[in-house]
Structures are given as structure tokens and as C-alpha cells.
XYZ file of C-alpha atoms in Angstrom:
743
model
C 21.504 25.950 -19.468
C 19.046 24.777 -17.500
C 20.212 23.069 -14.210
C 18.580 19.804 -12.519
C 16.482 19.759 -9.996
C 19.003 16.908 -8.330
C 22.118 18.951 -9.491
C 21.881 22.043 -8.961
C 20.520 22.843 -4.821
C 20.735 20.168 -3.118
C 23.434 21.728 -0.571
C 25.724 18.398 0.645
C 26.928 17.860 4.281
C 30.432 17.511 4.339
C 30.762 17.796 0.102
C 29.296 20.650 -0.849
C 27.015 22.115 -3.717
C 26.761 20.009 -7.108
C 27.168 21.667 -10.597
C 26.295 19.488 -12.794
C 24.217 19.922 -15.583
C 20.700 18.338 -16.560
C 21.696 17.143 -19.856
C 24.959 15.687 -17.449
C 21.991 13.593 -15.679
C 18.848 13.428 -17.852
C 20.620 12.025 -20.865
C 24.473 10.552 -19.321
C 27.673 9.939 -22.207
C 28.275 6.918 -21.802
C 31.701 6.750 -22.879
C 32.384 9.614 -20.572
C 31.521 7.212 -17.324
C 33.238 4.363 -18.915
C 36.166 6.190 -18.638
C 36.420 9.080 -16.219
C 33.770 7.284 -13.166
C 36.727 6.232 -11.411
C 33.638 4.570 -8.487
C 35.119 6.023 -5.500
C 33.354 9.790 -5.470
C 29.587 8.986 -6.960
C 27.898 11.227 -5.569
C 26.889 13.064 -8.932
C 26.519 10.156 -10.730
C 24.447 8.185 -7.840
C 21.700 11.878 -8.363
C 22.266 11.175 -11.692
C 20.432 8.108 -11.748
C 17.657 9.446 -9.300
C 16.692 12.480 -11.680
C 16.446 9.608 -15.099
C 14.077 8.153 -12.279
C 11.999 11.555 -12.768
C 11.951 10.194 -16.935
C 9.777 7.498 -15.870
C 7.539 7.720 -13.133
C 4.977 9.319 -14.308
C 3.856 7.191 -16.957
C 4.235 4.371 -14.393
C 2.148 6.320 -12.574
C -0.770 6.619 -15.568
C 0.201 2.846 -16.740
C -1.108 1.558 -13.326
C -3.601 3.989 -13.475
C -5.596 4.264 -16.439
C -5.499 0.088 -16.975
C -7.176 -0.230 -14.038
C -11.093 -0.277 -12.843
C -11.027 3.098 -10.952
C -11.316 5.369 -13.963
C -12.815 5.734 -17.288
C -12.125 8.221 -20.665
C -14.123 11.735 -20.409
C -15.294 13.284 -23.724
C -12.468 14.365 -24.078
C -9.771 12.009 -23.802
C -7.658 11.890 -26.260
C -6.477 9.020 -29.184
C -3.363 7.841 -27.306
C -5.299 7.767 -22.767
C -8.232 6.193 -24.455
C -6.002 3.313 -26.325
C -4.278 2.254 -23.697
C -8.024 2.780 -21.028
C -8.857 0.428 -24.090
C -6.054 -2.000 -24.425
C -5.760 -0.861 -27.638
C -2.858 1.366 -29.461
C -0.216 -0.245 -27.058
C 2.492 -0.489 -29.536
C 5.920 1.245 -27.963
C 6.463 4.614 -29.027
C 3.260 4.994 -29.692
C 2.324 7.762 -27.349
C 4.742 10.014 -24.711
C 3.492 6.977 -22.212
C 5.070 3.968 -23.895
C 8.386 3.921 -23.811
C 10.133 1.221 -22.481
C 13.621 2.487 -22.909
C 12.295 5.190 -20.237
C 12.667 2.204 -17.580
C 16.304 1.311 -19.383
C 17.174 4.397 -19.502
C 17.549 4.331 -15.582
C 18.920 0.633 -15.392
C 21.605 1.310 -17.580
C 22.869 4.228 -16.035
C 22.518 1.911 -12.645
C 24.559 -1.204 -13.955
C 26.924 1.563 -14.882
C 27.937 2.818 -12.080
C 27.732 -1.116 -10.557
C 30.360 -1.731 -13.154
C 32.745 0.657 -11.593
C 32.130 1.410 -7.760
C 34.729 0.255 -5.437
C 33.334 -0.912 -2.194
C 36.047 -1.535 -0.769
C 37.599 2.400 -0.299
C 37.291 3.317 3.098
C 37.639 6.742 5.022
C 37.799 7.012 8.957
C 37.564 2.842 8.716
C 34.126 2.965 7.892
C 33.419 1.910 4.242
C 31.396 4.801 2.970
C 30.405 3.668 -0.613
C 28.284 0.302 0.406
C 25.199 2.957 1.304
C 24.830 4.391 -1.934
C 26.093 0.734 -3.937
C 23.222 -0.743 -2.348
C 20.856 2.238 -2.951
C 21.866 1.471 -6.507
C 20.654 -2.020 -6.604
C 17.726 -1.754 -4.811
C 17.160 1.863 -7.577
C 17.694 -1.144 -10.076
C 15.648 -3.291 -8.182
C 12.555 -1.558 -8.281
C 12.418 -0.299 -11.896
C 12.792 -3.912 -13.289
C 9.835 -4.952 -10.779
C 8.263 -1.810 -12.360
C 9.467 -3.037 -15.886
C 7.856 -7.225 -15.707
C 4.730 -5.793 -14.619
C 4.193 -3.238 -17.111
C 5.744 -6.261 -20.180
C 5.645 -9.557 -18.475
C 9.157 -10.903 -20.215
C 11.783 -8.104 -20.530
C 15.938 -8.167 -20.809
C 17.622 -9.376 -17.869
C 20.825 -7.133 -17.876
C 23.268 -6.270 -15.865
C 26.766 -5.122 -17.642
C 26.832 -1.852 -18.510
C 25.598 -1.384 -22.397
C 27.705 1.569 -23.996
C 26.530 1.215 -27.786
C 23.966 0.119 -29.561
C 25.771 -3.019 -31.124
C 25.075 -4.827 -28.668
C 22.472 -6.956 -29.293
C 21.053 -6.809 -25.400
C 17.566 -6.107 -26.708
C 17.243 -9.302 -28.600
C 19.766 -11.435 -27.011
C 20.069 -10.994 -23.680
C 22.126 -12.607 -20.494
C 18.368 -14.058 -19.377
C 14.565 -13.062 -19.998
C 13.574 -11.519 -16.425
C 9.550 -12.325 -15.814
C 7.591 -11.707 -12.669
C 8.111 -14.993 -12.019
C 12.027 -15.631 -11.797
C 12.883 -12.140 -11.673
C 13.691 -12.010 -7.424
C 15.960 -15.206 -8.562
C 17.892 -13.181 -10.938
C 18.561 -10.511 -9.068
C 20.040 -12.462 -6.350
C 22.102 -14.450 -8.550
C 23.262 -12.897 -11.125
C 22.121 -8.851 -9.719
C 23.969 -8.923 -5.416
C 20.699 -7.858 -4.645
C 21.627 -9.925 -1.218
C 25.059 -8.124 -0.905
C 22.829 -5.157 -1.182
C 19.754 -5.896 1.414
C 23.301 -6.920 3.590
C 25.103 -3.422 3.468
C 21.994 -1.107 3.490
C 21.622 -4.152 6.890
C 24.890 -3.255 8.190
C 25.356 0.250 6.972
C 22.180 2.046 6.582
C 21.378 4.187 4.238
C 22.936 7.082 2.414
C 22.054 10.597 3.991
C 22.834 13.330 1.309
C 20.529 16.506 3.295
C 18.576 18.496 1.603
C 17.907 20.122 -0.892
C 15.279 22.935 -2.815
C 13.413 22.526 -5.215
C 12.414 26.389 -6.151
C 9.769 25.856 -4.156
C 10.352 23.697 -0.840
C 12.247 21.861 0.768
C 13.675 18.269 0.357
C 15.371 15.860 2.524
C 17.326 12.723 0.726
C 16.102 10.257 3.080
C 12.744 10.677 0.532
C 13.986 9.474 -1.527
C 15.641 6.229 -0.150
C 14.386 3.034 -1.452
C 14.246 0.370 1.997
C 15.623 -3.097 1.610
C 12.618 -5.107 3.264
C 10.268 -2.939 1.161
C 11.887 -3.807 -2.415
C 12.279 -8.109 -0.852
C 8.412 -7.305 0.545
C 7.041 -6.257 -3.050
C 9.255 -9.056 -4.884
C 8.421 -11.962 -3.003
C 4.771 -10.709 -3.110
C 4.757 -10.082 -7.046
C 5.862 -13.765 -7.301
C 3.594 -14.482 -5.313
C 4.133 -18.886 -4.292
C 3.303 -20.174 -2.346
C 5.714 -22.993 -2.922
C 8.497 -20.805 -2.536
C 6.594 -19.160 0.991
C 6.765 -16.119 -0.826
C 3.672 -15.127 1.563
C 5.490 -15.813 5.218
C 8.378 -13.866 2.944
C 6.982 -10.944 2.240
C 4.866 -10.925 5.682
C 8.400 -10.752 7.432
C 10.341 -7.668 5.344
C 6.843 -5.527 5.322
C 6.750 -6.481 9.545
C 9.903 -5.993 10.079
C 10.209 -2.120 7.884
C 7.113 -1.281 10.006
C 8.811 -2.345 12.877
C 12.139 -0.962 12.651
C 12.368 1.134 10.181
C 8.601 3.140 9.725
C 7.971 5.536 12.886
C 4.600 6.297 11.673
C 1.134 4.700 12.072
C -1.821 4.423 11.176
C -3.002 7.207 12.647
C -5.733 7.319 15.765
C -7.475 10.142 14.772
C -7.450 9.436 10.965
C -11.243 8.584 11.428
C -13.945 10.163 8.885
C -16.275 12.358 10.971
C -20.267 12.870 10.430
C -22.055 16.148 10.078
C -25.793 16.193 11.670
C -28.912 17.536 10.854
C -31.037 17.522 14.492
C -34.588 17.104 13.441
C -34.562 15.596 10.288
C -31.724 12.936 11.388
C -29.625 13.854 8.384
C -26.174 12.952 7.986
C -23.446 14.097 6.169
C -19.784 11.964 6.464
C -16.737 13.376 5.618
C -12.478 12.200 5.104
C -10.758 15.535 6.799
C -8.292 13.959 9.018
C -7.384 11.116 5.407
C -7.302 13.872 2.993
C -4.672 16.612 4.798
C -2.880 13.220 5.816
C -2.802 11.455 2.656
C -4.053 14.084 -0.396
C -2.861 17.280 0.637
C 0.557 16.066 2.413
C 3.463 18.461 0.623
C 6.138 17.898 3.140
C 8.953 16.855 2.202
C 11.557 16.933 5.344
C 10.821 14.194 6.949
C 9.237 10.382 6.212
C 5.437 10.211 7.852
C 3.100 9.294 5.556
C 4.559 9.735 2.128
C 8.527 7.256 2.941
C 9.646 7.251 -0.471
C 8.267 10.174 -2.985
C 10.464 11.347 -6.353
C 10.478 15.105 -6.705
C 9.677 17.205 -8.721
C 11.160 21.047 -9.779
C 8.976 24.451 -9.478
C 10.118 25.426 -13.395
C 12.704 24.356 -15.195
C 14.889 27.127 -14.734
C 15.257 24.025 -11.888
C 14.899 20.729 -13.833
C 12.661 18.599 -14.891
C 8.723 19.659 -14.137
C 6.389 16.195 -13.251
C 3.481 17.839 -14.564
C 1.620 15.982 -17.032
C -0.357 13.485 -14.386
C -2.759 16.455 -13.240
C -2.566 17.129 -16.628
C -4.785 14.373 -17.715
C -6.723 14.382 -14.537
C -7.621 17.610 -16.023
C -5.235 20.691 -14.946
C -3.495 23.380 -16.276
C -0.300 23.633 -15.517
C 1.778 26.730 -15.497
C 4.682 27.630 -13.647
C 6.871 30.938 -12.444
C 9.566 31.894 -11.130
C 11.132 35.158 -9.383
C 14.144 36.704 -8.320
C 15.416 38.282 -5.287
C 18.824 40.164 -5.145
C 20.405 40.959 -1.653
C 23.729 42.618 -0.518
C 25.934 41.530 1.864
C 29.770 42.851 3.596
C 32.358 39.859 3.844
C 36.000 40.700 4.436
C 35.017 44.991 3.322
C 34.186 43.555 0.493
C 30.088 44.415 -0.715
C 28.477 40.690 -2.241
C 25.095 40.565 -4.080
C 23.326 36.829 -3.385
C 20.329 36.134 -6.412
C 17.859 34.087 -5.246
C 15.413 32.533 -7.585
C 12.513 30.310 -6.456
C 9.950 28.395 -8.467
C 6.049 28.095 -8.651
C 4.031 25.293 -10.847
C 0.102 26.454 -10.026
C -2.698 24.032 -11.200
C -6.549 25.733 -12.872
C -8.938 22.815 -13.903
C -9.885 22.884 -17.099
C -13.033 20.726 -18.315
C -12.066 20.452 -21.709
C -8.698 19.104 -20.561
C -10.617 16.528 -17.925
C -9.283 13.707 -19.655
C -9.877 10.903 -16.600
C -12.391 10.927 -13.894
C -13.594 8.252 -11.407
C -15.526 4.787 -13.041
C -18.902 4.298 -12.344
C -17.834 0.493 -10.513
C -15.345 3.269 -8.521
C -17.893 5.005 -7.290
C -20.616 2.416 -6.558
C -17.579 0.513 -4.609
C -18.004 3.428 -2.620
C -21.451 3.498 -1.676
C -21.443 0.640 -1.538
C -19.922 0.531 1.946
C -21.013 0.580 4.937
C -21.065 3.453 7.255
C -20.968 2.783 10.852
C -21.625 5.286 13.168
C -21.265 5.292 17.133
C -23.943 7.420 18.913
C -22.590 8.807 21.867
C -24.328 9.647 25.369
C -22.445 13.158 25.830
C -23.848 13.681 29.285
C -22.269 10.420 30.582
C -19.419 10.114 27.354
C -20.229 6.503 26.606
C -20.921 5.066 23.638
C -24.555 4.196 24.176
C -25.904 2.586 20.312
C -24.126 2.628 16.854
C -26.411 3.140 13.552
C -25.620 1.612 10.239
C -25.850 4.986 7.833
C -26.496 4.292 3.666
C -23.355 7.115 2.828
C -20.905 4.941 1.963
C -17.047 5.446 2.219
C -16.196 8.848 2.104
C -12.590 8.683 0.581
C -14.009 9.035 -3.058
C -15.207 12.520 -2.140
C -11.825 13.626 -0.763
C -9.659 12.316 -3.642
C -12.091 13.503 -6.567
C -14.265 16.190 -5.068
C -16.825 18.308 -7.363
C -15.363 21.460 -8.739
C -17.780 23.560 -10.268
C -16.369 24.860 -13.490
C -18.391 27.527 -16.321
C -20.203 24.566 -17.567
C -21.415 22.810 -14.660
C -19.836 20.999 -11.683
C -17.504 17.628 -12.022
C -15.121 15.643 -10.321
C -11.632 16.443 -10.391
C -8.924 13.325 -9.227
C -7.583 14.874 -6.375
C -4.390 13.639 -5.830
C -1.659 15.273 -7.368
C -2.893 18.479 -6.374
C -4.772 19.205 -3.806
C -7.329 22.135 -2.404
C -7.574 20.977 1.045
C -11.841 20.676 0.249
C -12.309 16.926 1.379
C -16.072 16.674 0.911
C -19.304 16.460 -0.956
C -20.954 19.314 1.105
C -19.305 22.103 -1.120
C -18.123 22.772 -4.010
C -14.437 23.355 -4.560
C -12.951 26.855 -5.432
C -11.248 26.252 -8.710
C -8.399 28.102 -7.491
C -7.585 26.960 -4.599
C -5.375 23.885 -6.264
C -1.590 23.633 -5.052
C 0.062 21.663 -6.933
C 2.113 18.471 -5.649
C 5.873 18.278 -5.579
C 6.544 15.194 -5.035
C 5.282 12.217 -6.494
C 4.811 9.509 -3.242
C 6.022 5.775 -4.261
C 5.289 4.298 -1.049
C 3.194 5.414 2.349
C 2.196 4.082 5.482
C -1.199 2.903 4.478
C -0.349 1.560 1.455
C 2.103 -0.742 3.190
C -0.147 -1.647 6.212
C -2.113 -2.861 3.221
C 0.343 -4.929 1.478
C 0.921 -6.136 5.173
C -1.952 -7.364 4.899
C -2.124 -9.417 1.694
C 0.959 -11.617 2.347
C -0.838 -11.970 6.128
C -3.928 -13.255 4.409
C -2.031 -15.382 2.110
C 0.759 -16.822 4.026
C -2.824 -18.775 6.190
C -3.381 -15.578 8.832
C -6.780 -14.042 7.604
C -7.688 -12.532 10.625
C -4.965 -10.756 11.312
C -5.588 -9.148 7.769
C -9.005 -8.215 8.381
C -7.510 -6.556 11.737
C -5.319 -4.021 9.624
C -8.910 -3.208 7.822
C -10.991 -3.112 10.780
C -8.891 -2.280 14.092
C -4.971 -1.909 13.559
C -2.514 -3.700 14.873
C -1.044 -2.521 18.082
C -0.654 -4.157 21.516
C -2.910 -1.983 22.765
C -5.679 -4.117 20.324
C -4.166 -7.481 20.327
C -6.444 -10.057 22.124
C -4.218 -12.195 24.465
C -3.544 -15.521 25.539
C -5.171 -17.254 29.228
C -7.293 -19.649 30.830
C -10.927 -18.733 32.276
C -11.661 -20.529 35.123
C -14.683 -21.953 35.772
C -16.757 -23.931 39.038
C -19.700 -26.297 38.649
C -21.601 -27.722 41.890
C -22.926 -31.524 42.418
C -24.817 -31.859 45.003
C -26.371 -35.277 46.498
C -30.133 -33.971 46.327
C -29.802 -31.612 42.993
C -33.977 -31.007 43.570
C -33.068 -28.832 47.366
C -29.722 -28.555 46.403
C -28.512 -29.972 49.727
C -25.252 -31.573 50.829
C -22.784 -31.322 48.379
C -21.103 -33.838 47.181
C -18.692 -32.910 44.255
C -17.091 -29.764 42.926
C -15.962 -29.424 39.711
C -13.350 -26.450 38.571
C -12.670 -26.535 34.761
C -10.592 -24.288 33.212
C -10.235 -23.496 29.230
C -7.899 -22.145 26.448
C -9.558 -18.433 25.504
C -8.779 -15.346 23.516
C -9.147 -12.247 25.920
C -10.169 -9.376 23.238
C -9.317 -6.161 24.715
C -11.739 -3.640 24.520
C -12.562 -2.418 21.752
C -10.495 -3.973 20.177
C -9.150 -6.893 17.262
C -11.713 -9.247 18.901
C -11.888 -11.311 15.319
C -8.613 -12.236 15.829
C -9.477 -15.926 17.658
C -7.866 -18.560 19.670
C -6.775 -20.882 16.862
C -5.041 -17.513 15.341
C -3.460 -16.628 18.223
C -1.698 -20.494 18.465
C -0.671 -20.692 15.762
C 0.962 -17.045 15.929
C 3.014 -18.242 18.788
C 6.453 -17.763 17.678
C 6.160 -16.152 14.493
C 8.177 -13.337 14.175
C 6.130 -11.381 11.743
C 3.339 -11.906 13.762
C 5.129 -9.756 16.833
C 3.448 -6.524 17.516
C 5.619 -6.020 21.036
C 7.607 -3.351 19.652
C 4.884 -1.840 18.041
C 3.596 0.235 21.447
C 3.915 3.399 20.364
C 2.125 3.062 16.990
C -0.864 3.100 18.402
C -2.493 1.741 14.783
C -6.592 2.319 14.039
C -8.242 0.070 11.212
C -7.370 2.261 7.532
C -10.279 2.015 6.878
C -11.714 4.047 9.565
C -10.987 6.592 7.584
C -13.465 6.929 5.489
C -15.855 4.577 7.016
C -16.622 4.909 10.428
C -17.076 7.995 13.208
C -18.032 8.337 16.600
C -17.059 10.655 19.281
C -14.656 11.025 21.970
C -12.791 7.938 22.918
C -15.074 6.096 20.592
C -14.046 6.210 16.924
C -13.290 3.576 14.306
C -14.767 -0.071 15.254
C -16.132 -0.198 19.025
C -16.904 -3.392 20.355
C -21.035 -2.713 19.362
C -21.090 -2.481 15.953
C -21.997 -5.775 14.769
C -22.097 -5.780 11.148
C -18.534 -5.145 10.372
C -17.186 -8.291 11.857
C -15.142 -11.028 10.359
C -17.949 -13.890 10.394
C -20.288 -11.939 8.487
C -18.425 -9.589 5.792
C -16.307 -12.916 5.141
C -18.949 -15.077 5.139
C -20.912 -12.067 2.282
C -18.359 -12.334 0.700
C -17.930 -16.011 0.061
C -21.241 -16.401 -1.080
C -21.023 -13.281 -3.272
C -17.887 -14.652 -4.654
C -19.854 -18.269 -5.592
C -22.765 -16.519 -7.443
C -19.704 -14.370 -9.318
C -18.601 -17.801 -10.542
C -21.857 -19.727 -10.784
C -22.781 -20.838 -8.134
C -25.459 -20.542 -5.122
C -23.919 -21.185 -1.852
C -26.071 -19.757 0.924
C -24.436 -18.124 3.693
C -24.800 -20.696 6.102
C -22.977 -22.786 4.033
C -20.679 -20.269 4.314
C -20.161 -19.052 7.854
C -19.303 -23.225 7.994
C -16.694 -22.721 5.839
C -14.668 -20.170 8.007
C -11.888 -21.684 10.182
C -13.091 -21.737 13.748
C -11.683 -22.879 17.309
C -13.273 -25.463 18.837
C -12.695 -27.366 22.452
C -11.171 -31.329 22.531
C -11.520 -33.617 25.191
C -11.532 -32.644 29.248
C -8.056 -33.785 30.984
C -7.870 -34.684 34.614
C -5.752 -32.476 36.380
C -4.390 -31.118 40.114
C -2.387 -28.350 40.463
C -1.781 -29.525 43.469
C 0.045 -32.680 42.100
C -1.942 -35.505 43.697
C -4.181 -37.415 41.531
C -7.577 -36.268 41.483
C -10.488 -38.115 43.393
C -12.928 -39.321 42.129
C -15.647 -42.598 42.864
C -18.686 -42.973 45.412
C -18.996 -40.205 47.706
C -21.809 -39.887 50.322
C -23.819 -36.535 51.295
C -22.008 -34.058 53.328
C -18.610 -35.116 51.810
C -16.739 -32.775 49.610
C -14.839 -33.135 46.941
C -12.567 -31.028 44.583
C -11.775 -32.447 40.819
C -10.653 -30.229 38.513
C -10.173 -30.529 34.942
C -8.516 -28.336 32.367
C -9.555 -28.685 28.320
C -7.564 -29.343 26.044
C -5.721 -27.046 23.720
C -7.674 -26.150 21.154
C -8.078 -27.984 18.067
C -6.965 -25.287 15.340
C -7.801 -25.534 11.975
C -6.091 -23.212 9.053
C -8.307 -20.988 7.292
C -9.900 -22.292 4.047
C -8.725 -21.859 0.674
C -12.128 -20.511 -0.294
C -11.953 -18.017 3.249
C -8.479 -16.771 2.864
C -9.803 -15.944 -1.105
C -12.762 -14.300 -0.106
C -10.248 -12.214 2.462
C -8.375 -11.334 -0.197
C -11.162 -9.828 -2.588
C -11.950 -7.119 0.872
C -8.077 -6.619 0.718
C -8.704 -5.352 -3.326
C -11.821 -3.025 -2.168
C -9.527 -1.390 0.607
C -6.918 -0.913 -1.518
C -8.651 0.829 -4.200
C -10.888 3.136 -1.412
C -7.376 4.400 -0.069
C -5.113 3.849 -3.534
C -7.247 5.310 -6.057
C -5.577 7.081 -8.756
C -2.804 7.409 -7.372
C -0.754 4.752 -9.409
C -1.055 1.340 -8.131
C -4.175 -0.209 -9.222
C -3.833 -2.842 -12.219
C -0.302 -3.762 -10.598
C -2.293 -4.537 -7.199
C -4.953 -6.308 -9.669
C -2.587 -8.726 -12.247
C -0.795 -9.013 -7.972
C -4.001 -10.527 -6.831
C -4.576 -11.599 -10.392
C -1.732 -13.906 -9.673
C -1.945 -15.079 -6.348
C -5.105 -16.229 -7.401
C -3.603 -18.090 -9.869
C -1.318 -20.092 -8.126
C -3.567 -21.640 -5.829
C -5.608 -23.000 -8.265
C -8.481 -20.142 -8.117
C -9.726 -18.240 -11.170
C -7.673 -15.309 -10.782
C -7.277 -14.446 -14.364
C -11.468 -14.311 -15.247
C -11.489 -12.485 -11.710
C -9.466 -9.798 -12.820
C -10.748 -9.551 -16.245
C -14.283 -9.113 -15.066
C -13.350 -6.566 -12.449
C -11.994 -4.381 -14.862
C -14.928 -5.369 -17.702
C -17.192 -4.152 -15.618
C -16.316 -0.749 -14.644
C -18.170 0.915 -17.198
C -21.631 -0.861 -15.795
C -23.536 0.924 -13.500
C -23.814 -2.152 -11.989
C -22.701 -2.062 -7.560
C -20.672 -4.666 -7.000
C -21.664 -8.562 -7.132
C -24.910 -6.769 -8.612
C -25.488 -9.487 -11.791
C -22.422 -10.987 -10.812
C -21.899 -13.096 -13.901
C -22.528 -9.835 -16.041
C -19.578 -9.145 -17.595
C -18.360 -5.842 -19.757
C -16.518 -5.430 -22.897
C -12.864 -6.066 -22.066
C -14.119 -9.887 -20.586
C -12.917 -11.939 -23.467
C -9.872 -9.173 -23.983
C -7.816 -9.842 -20.934
C -9.041 -13.244 -20.740
C -5.941 -14.025 -22.194
C -2.902 -13.136 -19.666
C -1.540 -12.581 -22.709
C -3.078 -8.943 -23.523
C -2.352 -8.148 -19.667
C 0.701 -6.736 -21.054
C 2.670 -4.212 -23.379
C 3.781 -5.306 -26.313
C 7.516 -5.473 -26.501
C 9.569 -2.390 -29.278
C 9.230 -4.031 -32.403
C 13.105 -4.615 -32.656
C 12.687 -7.229 -30.326
């Protein structure tokens, strides 16, 4: 009998190697768990839950990508995949990707565990079961999030189902939706307890296991409570419930306390210059190696949470459906070797088995490719190049190049096949080639043995999404452009100025009065987040989730520099000389574009006025020594000092139109950063819900984006033009998959 990846090879610290079979884990015997499971020794059961996640993660990724705006079908697409892409033939069970039961398999096993687990048992004065209990709660919460994103309204059950006659599918305890899921998980699912246990006891640590090809550390499989809470608040997205501030709080806490990684200062794009003809070629090499090529799972870095794949069937479940739909033939093999050793005078033979999955691009199996919209979005981005004077190691100029954002070339390189050159999406099987300058060798692809669920750069973008809707769009913009850390953030302080009043203004003789003023201002750091203004700084005072004192070791760059900014030496990313990709201009232009999409004409001047700015109030007399300022008539030759302090700035919250425009800029960055990873459709739904909650046009915005994916139009070119899916997706009921027919 084949053995499970999560049972055969996991060398548990202090527990021993598991020997539970694949059949036990992937198809749990409900009667067995209802009767024999004691709740005091649950490692096998807990790992079985994680193993069950392997059965639903591929469909979740594909459902999240195929229905978005970043991929399109090729001439070789199957009917089932084409139906999903075009929102037709979506009946549950119609194909392998339309299987709601796969999610409930995970949930029901979580329910069995939670019904039996004993959280009061102690060992060495420690409640050792509580870490694991909290993890199962968080896995269940994550799985429910995927369900409501895909199906909209689903049965909510927290009691184990041990037979087919309970009627839970049609008459559950509750119905979960994106609007009420968080409330249900807290009121009936004990999610607050899970958060408290995670805070008090930390997370399970079950050492390392081997999938036949490489080692995975168990920490890569854990779900962080702050991430889950941040996602739940962002999914609900109701301003009246303070969801955006709560989401920002949880993401900030995770990035501050639990994430030792950062948006690295070397992850900028690079540029090759052909001298003499001024030809520029941009690349996203570092981003490609860090994001696309990451295939090590011994400790969290850019990738924070992952679902592992076995290297062949001997070791368990192989997760190859995604690269196969993206156009790769996947084959597996194993090898065995033996060695002998002498133990207590007896010769012992040890047999070691290893496995490997090979990928080979096949244009006839390439069912999807990057959409026209994705290609045009990338091409429309401004590439900022910091030109340097190498003799003095100083920046001398900024050039704006028409080469677009380079991350698409790294995520989907051009491959030379027997029938021509095609882009193959390589996010799940990297070739280590991240450039359009060369055509990738078909034999160079390496299978990715883990499906990432969370990574550092994505979490920063979700944090930006929360900050924007919480009323801090300039901080959100800084995450894209400059990064957030003490090294980039501006500070608040006073600037003192002196003006001299002369008794004889024409000859400027005989000083009568010296007037000193001091004004509260924002002092930007060199090449830092200069777009964060004084008003934002004043409003951020005392806001815990905008405190970056402890981010000193996380010298973040903006996420955008990975594909759209290059330089030399220390002048990487966006510098102070850049005057184009700055908040005032980018947001104002997007306000104009968004108005045009809605059929309105707004000038750049009008859009600029819609952006909140700090204003200075009236001066107030003051004397630092405590005495009254001297006023009145003076005589020539007499010198007086009158000091004024300008009132603190009048602080304005950003307008709704400003926040809405910034959100679309974040949506673009999410596309460029996370394309083809299985998140796009869920991102668009979430952002559309935010807009609807704010009284904006979220439903039509989402329908507009997806329906234009096949049109050869740049972003906002012919802004009111829509494609074939616009009418269907203008009805929110059509966003979701239909429930199984027995519901």
C-alpha cells in the first residue's frame, strides 16, 4: 500500500515516525475516529487534516485564477477548463475542479478532531494540546474562507457528520456567507479561543519530513492566527464594523512580530543598456529567483505557508494538476539504493527511496496563457531608471522607459517549441530564466514541490489594501513605491524661519523688528516615503498598526521596484529625483481614468483638488521664555523679537474618490505581483465588495475588468467598452459557483 507524504516520512521530534496509511488519512473512517480517537494523542489525526488539504488546494488555486482577468484559454483548452473560464457549465461535480465536497472533507475532519480533543491535559506543566487545537481551528477557518469565496452561501457546521442522513447540506445549523463568516467562526466555532491559544502557547513544531525529494519543515505548514484574522476582516470588508482597521492591525502584528523576512532591498529590477543606440532591456531576475524560483521549504522566508506535494506516488499525493493545465507534461520516477551497516555485531541493510517529478512544456497541453489584459497592463507601467555618474557614484538623472513592468516576463517566459514560441506560465515550475531576451530551453523547468498559500510580499499588499480603506492611502502607496521602515518613513517636526522688518524698507537700515516663525512639517528621509504628508503623520499618531519602530531590521523596498525600477549602487528603486511615479500624480491620473470608466469627464486639475492636502492654520503668538511677546510702536534702532508658531495643520481625511482610486492601483499591483498564483479572482471579489460597501460601483468595476481580458486595449483605453461577460458578472449571483443540486 502506498504511504502518505505526511505520514511516511515525517520524523517527529520525540514522537517517532508515523506509519499511518494514505487510505487512513485521505479517506478517514468516520466510525473509527468517533470511537477510537481519545483526544490526548492526536498527531496522526492532525496530520491527516493537513493531508486532506492536498485534495482541495489545486482546485482552489485554479478556480481562483481561471475566472479572473489575467489568463485566457488557448486553442487547446479542454471543455471543462473553458467552461470555468467563461462562467458556464459550472455544476458541482461536472468536472474534477468543481467539487465542493473536497472542502467539507477537511472541515468535517477538523470537526471530528475538535469534538474529541482534550485541551485540559498537561505534560511537564504545559497544556500541550492547545497549540494543535488552535491550528485545527485556523485550518477550518481558512477552508471556510475558500468555500464562501467560491460558493457565496454554504452550510456552516461545527459538529462532526458521521453518516449521510443528518441533512446538514440542506438544513445546517447556519448558512455562512462572506458577510457573516467571521461572526459564525467566533460565536459558534471558538475562533477567539484559537487566537488566544496561539498567542499564549505558540504553534506546533513537529520537525522535518521528506517528500522523497527534499525536506519540509513543519513550520511551513502552520497557519498564523493574525493572518487568518486579517483575511477574515478584509473579506467581510465593512467600514461600519471597523474591519479595515482590524485587518491592518492583524497584518501589522504578524509582519512585526512573526515575519522575519522583508521586501528585500536587492529585489529591484535590472537593466541592460546597449550603448550607442540607447537600447534598454529590463529584467526581474531577483524577483524571479525569490518568488518564482523559490523551492526550499526548510524555514519560512518569502514563502510563509505552503501545501506540500509528494515527489511520486510512493510518497503520497502529487500535486501536478496546475502545471499540467499551464502546459507541462509531468512525469515521476523513483530510485532506490541500499547500504549495509553493522549494529551490535549484526549486519543491517538500509534501503532508501527517492523520487522526482520532471516537467516538460508541451504546447498542445497548454490550456491557458496570459491574457491580453495582463500583457497590456504590464506594458502600460512606467519603468523608472536611475542613471548614475559612475565617476562620482552619484545619481545624475531619471529616465522613464517604455519597457513596462518586467514581472510578466519572469512569471511566463517565452519557450522555444517545435511549433514556435509560446509563453508558458512557470509559477509552479520554474526554469530559472526570467527574461524575454532569451528563449527558454524546454528541458530547464523544475517542478515546484510546494503550493504557496501565503508569502511576504502578498501580505504587505493585503496590509496596503487594509490601510487604504482604513483612511491611510498614502501609507498604502508607500508599500508599493518605497517600503515602510524607520529608514524610509518621514518624521514630524518644526521648521524655524526668521523674517526681518526694517524701519526703512528701501535702504534696509535701522532694524525695528525680527519676526521668528516655526511651522510643523513632515521631514522626508532621503529617497524615502516622501508621499506620506504631515496630515497622514498627525493622524497616525498613537495608531499601533502604523508604528514601524521595530521594523528596523526589515529594510523594505516597495513591491513595485521588482519589475518597474532600476538603478545603480545605492540608487535602486524610486529616488527623490523621480517626479512621475509619485502619489499626487499617479492618484490624480487614476481619478481621471476611473471617472472616464464611469462615463464622466474630470480634468487633472479637478482630480488633483480631490486629493486631501495638509493646510496651515493661523499663527499664534508665543514666547519660548514665557513672557508676553512685545508689540506696538517701535523706533528706528530698537530691536524686538516677536515669535510666532503656526497652528498645527488642518488635517483632512482623504476623500472617497481618492481611496477608491488608490484601491485600483493596489489591484494593478496585485495583478503584477501575484499573477497566476490562484488569488486573482478572490482579490477582485474582495475589492469589489469593499467598493459596494462604500456605496461605489464594485459590481460593475469587477465585471468591467474581467470582461475586457480578451480585448486588445490598454488599461482605460476606450474606458466604457466592455466585453462579453459584462452583463453576466453585473449580477453578483453569477460570481459564485452553484451549490450541489441536492442542496
